[in-house]
Amino acid sequence: MEKEIKVGLLGCGTVGSGVYKILEQNATSIANKSGAKLTVAKVLVKDKSEELLVDVASDKLTDDFEEIINDQEIEIVVELIGGVHPAKEFILEALKSGRSVVTANKELVAKHGHELLITAREMGVDIYFEASVGGGIPIISPLKEDLAGNKITNIMGIVNGTTNYILTKMEQEGAEFSDVLAKAQELGYAEANPTSDIEGHDAAYKLAIVASIAFESKVDIDDIYIEGITGITKEDILYAQELDYKIKLLAIGKEDNGIEVRVHPTLVPIEHPLANVNDVFNAIFVEGNAINEVMFYGPGAGQMPTGSAVVGDIITAARNVNFSAQGRISCTCFEQKEVIAQKEVMSSFYLRLEVLDNPGVLGKITGLLGEHQVSIESVIQKGRSNDTVPLVLVTHQVKEGDLNAALEKIASLSDVKEVASLIRVEEY
Ligand SMILES: NC(=O)c1ccc[n+]([C@@H]2O[C@H](COP(=O)([O-])OP(=O)(O)OC[C@H]3O[C@@H](n4cnc5c(N)ncnc54)[C@H](OP(=O)(O)O)[C@@H]3O)[C@@H](O)[C@H]2O)c1
């Protein structure tokens, strides 16, 4: 093969080393598919003496980004250092100098993707970011290409492996959140500082990216309603099971009259394909007016799966370089659509109240709910435990603001000791 395309790799940590390995291991097949031999010409690291997870010839290592940008033979820059700064500055410089860029950086794409895409379009080059959502699972490219003929009405995903692992173990072992989190940290499935995962921020970055593409409208991270899994108890998981649901942290984007974007724990009916996505696996369920429904499932993180998505993007970028066809797929946010306020969103709810075991208490509660247009689909009332009993209710669809107004009154009833849980329910 005559043609060679040189790649500059920024960062050689978990994903960077996976990308390096795949480009070496599958070099012949990748060259055939790209129409050019792909060579990593330079690798940016923080410290050239640090030990890497792969063997990189020392003359390829640099701790100076300028060495990469000034190497005129490099045509594709791959950003895998993570975080917003200096990743954003590096990517903008690469795009402005006419290089195509591949990144896995969800935080950066969620916060500044629009600017990066516009810059790429102005320069007639590409920016691809398949690995930023769902790790190894293809979702960005299917949304932009294979499903482009659809009007997407619903995109719902389990897009954070750490929280899915925790919820799966809580369900399988009947364990409490804090115990499972500690075990997940021990096993390396949760970071030492797990805040971004368990509070739902990581999932929100990914939702901002896929919802913007699905609904053709820029979704700001600040427009997303975010609730993590720290309040989920083993009691809720058991009651959910009794009602034929699983509890999953879902990133939900819907379009009807406006866009709904929210990340929160959700009761998912056991027959829903997302209910059976367990452990660290991810899945994204998409509904479109032509496809009906489709689900993408697989490993949402990890060195080689994430590397697989990055290398797929590198091959696409290389093909475009090879055929001088860069800039084919650019920003698809054609309109600015309204994001619906959370209090206006319609949903069913699971409610767990701790109430005094007095006659008529259920009637008082359902009466207050009825006054606010909240009707009940099912009720579980268990026997006496100490002086209070749990009362579990599942509502029909209700406007969130109406339910909250009813709950404020319910919480002030003398028979009600606590509104212990309030979890949204997704129907199927
Ligand atoms: N890991 C996954 O499974 C996964 C999945 C999907 C997406 N991603 C995304 O992929 C990106 C990389 O993640 P990762 O897991 O590979 O992270 P990582 O293991 O921490 O690797 C990042 C590497 O970049 C280095 N680095 C940071 N700033 C640098 C700079 N200014 N110059 C040179 N090197 C620098 C880091 O060095 P130090 O360690 O010395 O700071 C580290 O070696 C992130 O955007 C992440 O969100 C990761």
XYZ file of C-alpha atoms and ligand atoms in Angstrom:
476
model
C 0.000 0.000 0.000
C 1.495 3.334 -1.114
C -0.348 5.864 0.959
C 0.454 6.455 4.636
C -1.567 8.661 6.990
C 0.132 9.829 10.153
C -1.673 10.129 13.457
C -0.769 12.200 16.506
C -2.002 10.650 19.769
C -2.629 12.994 22.711
C -2.592 10.928 25.897
C -1.558 7.322 26.384
C -3.559 6.227 29.420
C -6.299 3.566 29.429
C -7.929 4.443 26.105
C -4.818 5.850 24.406
C -2.926 2.603 25.003
C -5.921 0.595 23.733
C -5.968 2.655 20.535
C -2.218 2.180 20.083
C -2.587 -1.593 20.571
C -5.497 -1.952 18.126
C -3.747 0.106 15.446
C -0.738 -2.233 15.753
C -2.607 -5.546 16.162
C -5.067 -5.013 13.308
C -2.770 -2.912 11.107
C -3.298 -4.812 7.847
C -7.069 -4.976 8.072
C -7.215 -1.309 9.158
C -4.998 -0.268 6.229
C -7.240 -2.165 3.797
C -10.330 -0.479 5.202
C -8.786 2.998 5.333
C -7.067 2.824 1.955
C -3.871 3.933 3.686
C -1.394 2.643 6.214
C -2.116 4.364 9.547
C 0.969 5.171 11.594
C 1.102 6.750 15.029
C 3.872 9.260 14.442
C 3.893 10.955 17.860
C 2.425 10.342 21.301
C 1.904 13.193 23.744
C 2.524 12.268 27.395
C 2.945 14.369 30.516
C 6.258 12.854 31.453
C 8.423 10.952 28.962
C 9.950 8.822 31.721
C 6.557 7.483 32.894
C 5.887 3.808 32.257
C 3.144 3.267 29.658
C 0.711 0.374 29.248
C 2.107 -0.213 25.726
C 5.599 -0.151 24.214
C 6.043 3.104 22.337
C 9.434 3.854 20.733
C 11.073 6.639 22.718
C 11.570 8.833 19.631
C 7.763 8.958 19.205
C 7.171 10.294 22.716
C 6.844 13.988 23.350
C 5.721 16.125 26.264
C 5.207 19.152 24.031
C 1.970 19.524 22.043
C 3.663 21.980 19.670
C 5.847 19.138 18.411
C 2.698 17.388 17.213
C 1.012 20.443 15.721
C 4.232 21.472 13.967
C 4.701 18.037 12.405
C 3.214 18.753 8.979
C 2.981 15.037 8.158
C 0.403 14.438 10.904
C -3.099 14.593 9.371
C -5.239 13.194 12.202
C -5.032 14.192 15.864
C -6.580 11.883 18.474
C -7.348 13.505 21.831
C -7.443 11.081 24.773
C -6.194 13.153 27.689
C -9.718 13.915 29.010
C -11.062 16.993 30.837
C -11.880 20.355 29.298
C -8.505 22.119 29.477
C -6.117 21.865 27.729
C -8.005 19.302 25.588
C -10.229 22.022 24.104
C -7.303 24.274 23.162
C -5.407 21.321 21.652
C -8.407 20.253 19.562
C -9.166 23.779 18.349
C -5.544 24.275 17.352
C -5.532 20.955 15.501
C -8.779 21.767 13.637
C -7.661 25.290 12.790
C -4.441 23.911 11.361
C -6.474 21.666 9.013
C -6.202 18.378 10.921
C -9.156 16.090 11.482
C -9.736 15.181 15.112
C -11.022 12.131 16.964
C -11.868 12.353 20.663
C -13.515 10.241 23.384
C -13.994 13.243 25.659
C -17.653 13.334 26.749
C -17.284 16.299 29.092
C -15.660 18.427 26.406
C -18.097 17.409 23.654
C -21.094 17.941 25.968
C -19.907 21.397 26.997
C -18.230 22.669 23.814
C -19.166 20.250 21.036
C -21.043 22.904 19.067
C -18.013 25.182 18.887
C -15.751 22.275 17.905
C -18.155 21.110 15.174
C -18.565 24.620 13.772
C -14.780 25.090 13.715
C -14.351 21.749 11.921
C -16.990 22.742 9.352
C -15.354 26.121 8.744
C -12.032 24.375 8.196
C -13.536 21.594 6.028
C -12.166 18.897 8.332
C -13.751 16.265 10.585
C -14.307 15.838 14.270
C -15.559 12.422 15.389
C -16.472 11.414 18.951
C -18.124 7.970 18.839
C -16.408 6.795 22.061
C -17.749 9.741 24.068
C -21.088 7.924 24.567
C -21.400 4.240 25.393
C -17.668 3.426 25.142
C -17.455 0.617 22.586
C -21.131 0.781 21.570
C -21.823 2.467 18.225
C -24.487 5.143 18.746
C -23.269 8.517 17.397
C -22.597 7.184 13.926
C -25.888 5.200 13.761
C -27.804 8.328 14.817
C -26.004 10.525 12.278
C -26.014 8.024 9.425
C -27.958 4.762 9.592
C -30.971 6.199 11.445
C -30.817 9.621 9.764
C -34.015 8.888 7.833
C -36.014 8.791 11.071
C -37.580 11.391 13.231
C -36.334 10.264 16.649
C -38.952 10.572 19.380
C -37.260 8.834 22.271
C -33.698 7.976 23.248
C -33.144 6.259 26.599
C -29.928 4.810 27.828
C -28.074 3.057 30.576
C -24.888 4.973 29.854
C -22.952 4.693 33.101
C -21.419 1.313 33.915
C -20.552 2.130 37.536
C -24.122 2.936 38.554
C -25.528 0.010 36.593
C -23.085 -2.297 38.380
C -24.123 -0.880 41.777
C -27.870 -1.188 41.086
C -27.429 -4.715 39.693
C -25.519 -5.846 42.808
C -28.018 -4.165 45.151
C -30.751 -6.149 43.414
C -28.899 -9.479 43.214
C -27.418 -9.395 46.724
C -30.090 -7.416 48.579
C -27.305 -5.051 49.661
C -27.351 -1.368 50.549
C -25.948 1.315 48.241
C -22.960 2.276 50.418
C -21.787 -1.346 50.834
C -21.946 -2.047 47.101
C -20.204 1.247 46.277
C -17.315 0.331 48.601
C -17.010 -3.098 46.926
C -17.161 -1.527 43.444
C -14.310 0.809 44.418
C -12.288 -2.160 45.682
C -12.809 -3.991 42.367
C -11.968 -0.916 40.287
C -15.528 -0.550 38.890
C -15.958 2.779 40.681
C -13.476 5.631 40.945
C -11.994 6.735 44.274
C -14.095 9.871 43.787
C -17.320 8.431 42.337
C -19.343 11.683 42.449
C -19.647 12.235 38.693
C -20.977 8.692 38.230
C -23.296 8.257 41.216
C -24.721 11.778 41.055
C -25.604 11.308 37.364
C -23.291 13.957 35.846
C -21.377 11.499 33.643
C -24.690 10.202 32.239
C -25.857 13.794 31.694
C -22.792 14.604 29.543
C -23.631 11.626 27.355
C -27.321 12.573 27.196
C -26.452 16.139 26.128
C -24.473 14.657 23.212
C -26.989 12.082 21.956
C -30.071 14.238 22.559
C -28.518 17.099 20.562
C -27.984 14.721 17.649
C -31.283 12.861 17.980
C -33.436 15.992 18.217
C -31.289 18.184 15.918
C -31.153 20.893 18.557
C -28.315 21.877 20.897
C -29.049 20.557 24.383
C -27.070 22.356 27.064
C -25.871 20.345 30.007
C -27.577 22.948 32.267
C -30.948 22.134 30.662
C -30.762 18.536 31.867
C -32.569 17.547 35.049
C -30.114 15.372 37.009
C -30.729 13.048 39.946
C -28.238 10.336 40.975
C -28.687 6.958 42.675
C -27.479 7.775 46.202
C -31.046 7.800 47.590
C -31.956 4.334 46.258
C -32.454 1.790 49.029
C -32.693 -1.986 48.994
C -36.353 -1.631 50.107
C -37.144 0.294 46.913
C -35.441 -2.353 44.807
C -37.481 -5.099 46.524
C -40.769 -3.233 46.111
C -39.929 -2.529 42.486
C -39.359 -6.274 41.977
C -42.703 -7.047 43.612
C -44.334 -4.652 41.124
C -42.436 -6.274 38.175
C -39.932 -3.462 37.655
C -36.158 -3.024 37.903
C -34.536 0.216 39.040
C -32.053 1.622 36.511
C -30.311 4.967 36.182
C -31.666 6.157 32.839
C -30.623 9.070 30.675
C -33.875 9.970 28.926
C -34.444 12.261 25.953
C -37.921 12.610 24.446
C -39.411 14.931 21.882
C -43.092 15.668 21.651
C -44.065 19.332 22.013
C -40.559 20.352 23.034
C -37.673 18.318 24.369
C -37.455 16.464 27.687
C -33.954 15.701 28.931
C -33.425 14.054 32.268
C -31.169 11.652 34.146
C -32.651 9.871 37.148
C -33.261 6.472 38.713
C -36.250 4.927 36.951
C -38.545 1.960 37.482
C -38.283 0.045 34.202
C -40.839 -2.734 33.483
C -39.111 -6.140 33.487
C -40.239 -6.783 29.898
C -38.415 -3.640 28.658
C -35.119 -4.484 26.880
C -33.278 -2.021 29.170
C -34.398 -3.925 32.296
C -32.101 -6.808 31.413
C -28.934 -4.756 30.924
C -26.850 -5.717 33.937
C -23.500 -5.144 35.624
C -21.189 -2.693 33.858
C -22.916 -3.111 30.482
C -24.486 -0.118 28.752
C -27.388 0.081 26.306
C -29.155 2.790 24.375
C -32.764 2.292 23.300
C -33.947 4.464 20.429
C -37.438 4.972 19.021
C -37.900 6.520 15.585
C -40.929 6.945 13.350
C -39.578 4.564 10.724
C -37.420 2.094 12.669
C -39.973 1.754 15.503
C -37.453 0.643 18.124
C -33.829 -0.450 18.183
C -31.382 -1.064 21.022
C -27.594 -0.806 21.043
C -25.958 -2.929 23.751
C -22.403 -3.602 24.814
C -19.393 -2.610 26.894
C -19.689 1.043 27.867
C -16.056 1.491 28.860
C -12.671 -0.182 29.054
C -9.351 0.012 27.257
C -10.108 -2.143 24.211
C -13.881 -1.543 23.747
C -13.409 2.227 23.941
C -10.302 1.901 21.772
C -12.475 0.045 19.239
C -14.801 3.042 18.885
C -11.894 5.489 18.651
C -10.147 3.429 15.981
C -13.408 3.197 14.008
C -13.478 7.004 13.974
C -9.797 7.185 12.990
C -10.524 4.892 10.028
C -13.463 7.067 8.934
C -11.342 10.213 9.249
C -8.508 8.530 7.336
C -10.852 7.483 4.506
C -12.024 11.072 4.245
C -8.439 12.350 4.199
C -7.616 9.740 1.581
C -10.503 10.728 -0.684
C -10.316 14.460 0.164
C -13.859 14.198 1.508
C -13.434 15.767 4.925
C -16.275 17.746 6.471
C -19.010 15.425 5.166
C -20.814 15.064 8.487
C -20.992 18.216 10.508
C -23.171 19.748 13.207
C -26.758 18.507 12.954
C -28.323 21.024 15.372
C -30.474 22.707 12.732
C -33.006 24.259 15.113
C -33.107 25.503 18.695
C -36.026 23.675 20.310
C -37.532 24.433 23.700
C -36.538 22.224 26.640
C -39.592 21.490 28.792
C -39.303 22.453 32.484
C -39.209 19.402 34.735
C -42.374 20.427 36.630
C -44.288 20.229 33.306
C -42.998 16.748 32.403
C -45.601 13.954 32.480
C -44.570 10.711 34.154
C -45.824 7.913 36.360
C -44.315 7.725 39.840
C -43.431 5.178 42.481
C -43.964 6.576 45.973
C -42.904 5.021 49.265
C -44.366 6.628 52.355
C -43.864 5.698 55.992
C -47.263 6.133 57.643
C -48.913 5.430 60.983
C -51.022 2.305 60.824
C -54.261 4.202 61.503
C -57.622 3.508 59.870
C -58.391 5.848 56.966
C -54.805 6.916 56.277
C -54.817 5.482 52.738
C -58.076 7.339 52.011
C -56.607 10.668 53.204
C -53.558 10.218 50.982
C -55.437 9.131 47.848
C -57.894 11.994 48.468
C -55.096 14.585 48.420
C -53.581 12.954 45.354
C -56.972 13.035 43.605
C -57.341 16.763 44.359
C -54.180 17.260 42.280
C -55.234 15.031 39.353
C -53.056 12.133 40.533
C -54.678 8.713 40.152
C -53.278 5.466 41.509
C -52.404 2.391 39.491
C -51.267 0.074 42.292
C -50.797 -0.021 46.052
C -48.718 -2.215 48.364
C -49.374 -1.949 52.076
C -47.302 -4.164 54.367
C -47.789 -5.225 57.974
C -46.706 -3.350 61.044
C -43.004 -2.524 61.475
C -42.350 -0.624 64.718
C -45.094 2.008 64.845
C -45.116 2.871 61.144
C -45.916 0.894 58.016
C -44.592 1.389 54.504
C -47.195 2.420 51.958
C -46.103 2.012 48.350
C -48.096 3.619 45.537
C -47.610 3.713 41.773
C -49.423 6.572 40.064
C -50.766 6.906 36.542
C -49.208 9.615 34.348
C -49.222 12.968 36.097
C -47.586 16.334 35.633
C -44.572 16.417 37.961
C -45.538 19.817 39.407
C -49.018 18.502 40.338
C -47.567 15.499 42.137
C -45.139 17.688 44.076
C -47.989 19.977 45.161
C -49.936 16.931 46.409
C -46.867 15.552 48.197
C -46.311 18.805 50.053
C -49.782 18.433 51.584
C -49.358 14.687 52.181
C -46.043 15.262 54.005
C -47.799 17.608 56.436
C -50.442 15.009 57.462
C -49.935 13.865 61.056
C -50.334 10.209 59.926
C -47.438 10.513 57.483
C -44.009 10.160 59.079
C -41.933 10.398 55.907
C -42.106 10.578 52.126
C -39.227 8.097 51.884
C -38.900 7.668 48.104
C -40.144 9.209 44.910
C -38.945 7.496 41.723
C -40.179 8.040 38.166
C -41.642 5.083 36.297
C -41.147 4.432 32.574
C -43.906 2.480 30.826
C -43.363 0.080 27.888
N -11.613 4.728 30.270
C -12.697 4.484 29.586
O -13.204 3.373 29.599
C -13.347 5.567 28.768
C -14.563 5.282 28.094
C -15.136 6.262 27.285
C -14.523 7.502 27.172
N -13.370 7.754 27.867
C -12.746 9.059 27.705
O -11.468 8.892 27.130
C -10.600 9.919 27.604
C -9.371 9.275 28.202
O -9.747 8.477 29.295
P -8.758 7.424 29.958
O -9.618 6.504 30.762
O -7.851 6.847 28.957
O -7.968 8.370 30.962
P -6.525 8.117 31.592
O -6.286 6.655 31.762
O -6.423 8.991 32.776
O -5.558 8.635 30.435
C -5.325 9.974 30.166
C -3.837 10.123 29.969
O -3.569 11.429 29.469
C -2.508 11.980 30.244
N -2.616 13.433 30.204
C -3.473 14.225 30.863
N -3.240 15.523 30.567
C -2.224 15.533 29.699
C -1.517 16.560 29.033
N -1.829 17.841 29.206
N -0.498 16.215 28.222
C -0.168 14.912 28.051
N -0.798 13.897 28.638
C -1.812 14.201 29.458
C -2.699 11.394 31.624
O -1.524 11.484 32.370
P -1.603 11.457 33.995
O -2.223 10.153 34.357
O -0.192 11.617 34.404
O -2.477 12.614 34.388
C -3.064 9.952 31.271
O -1.935 9.167 31.025
C -11.427 10.751 28.584
O -11.969 11.858 27.915
C -12.526 9.811 29.002
O -13.700 10.478 29.410
C -12.763 6.818 28.652
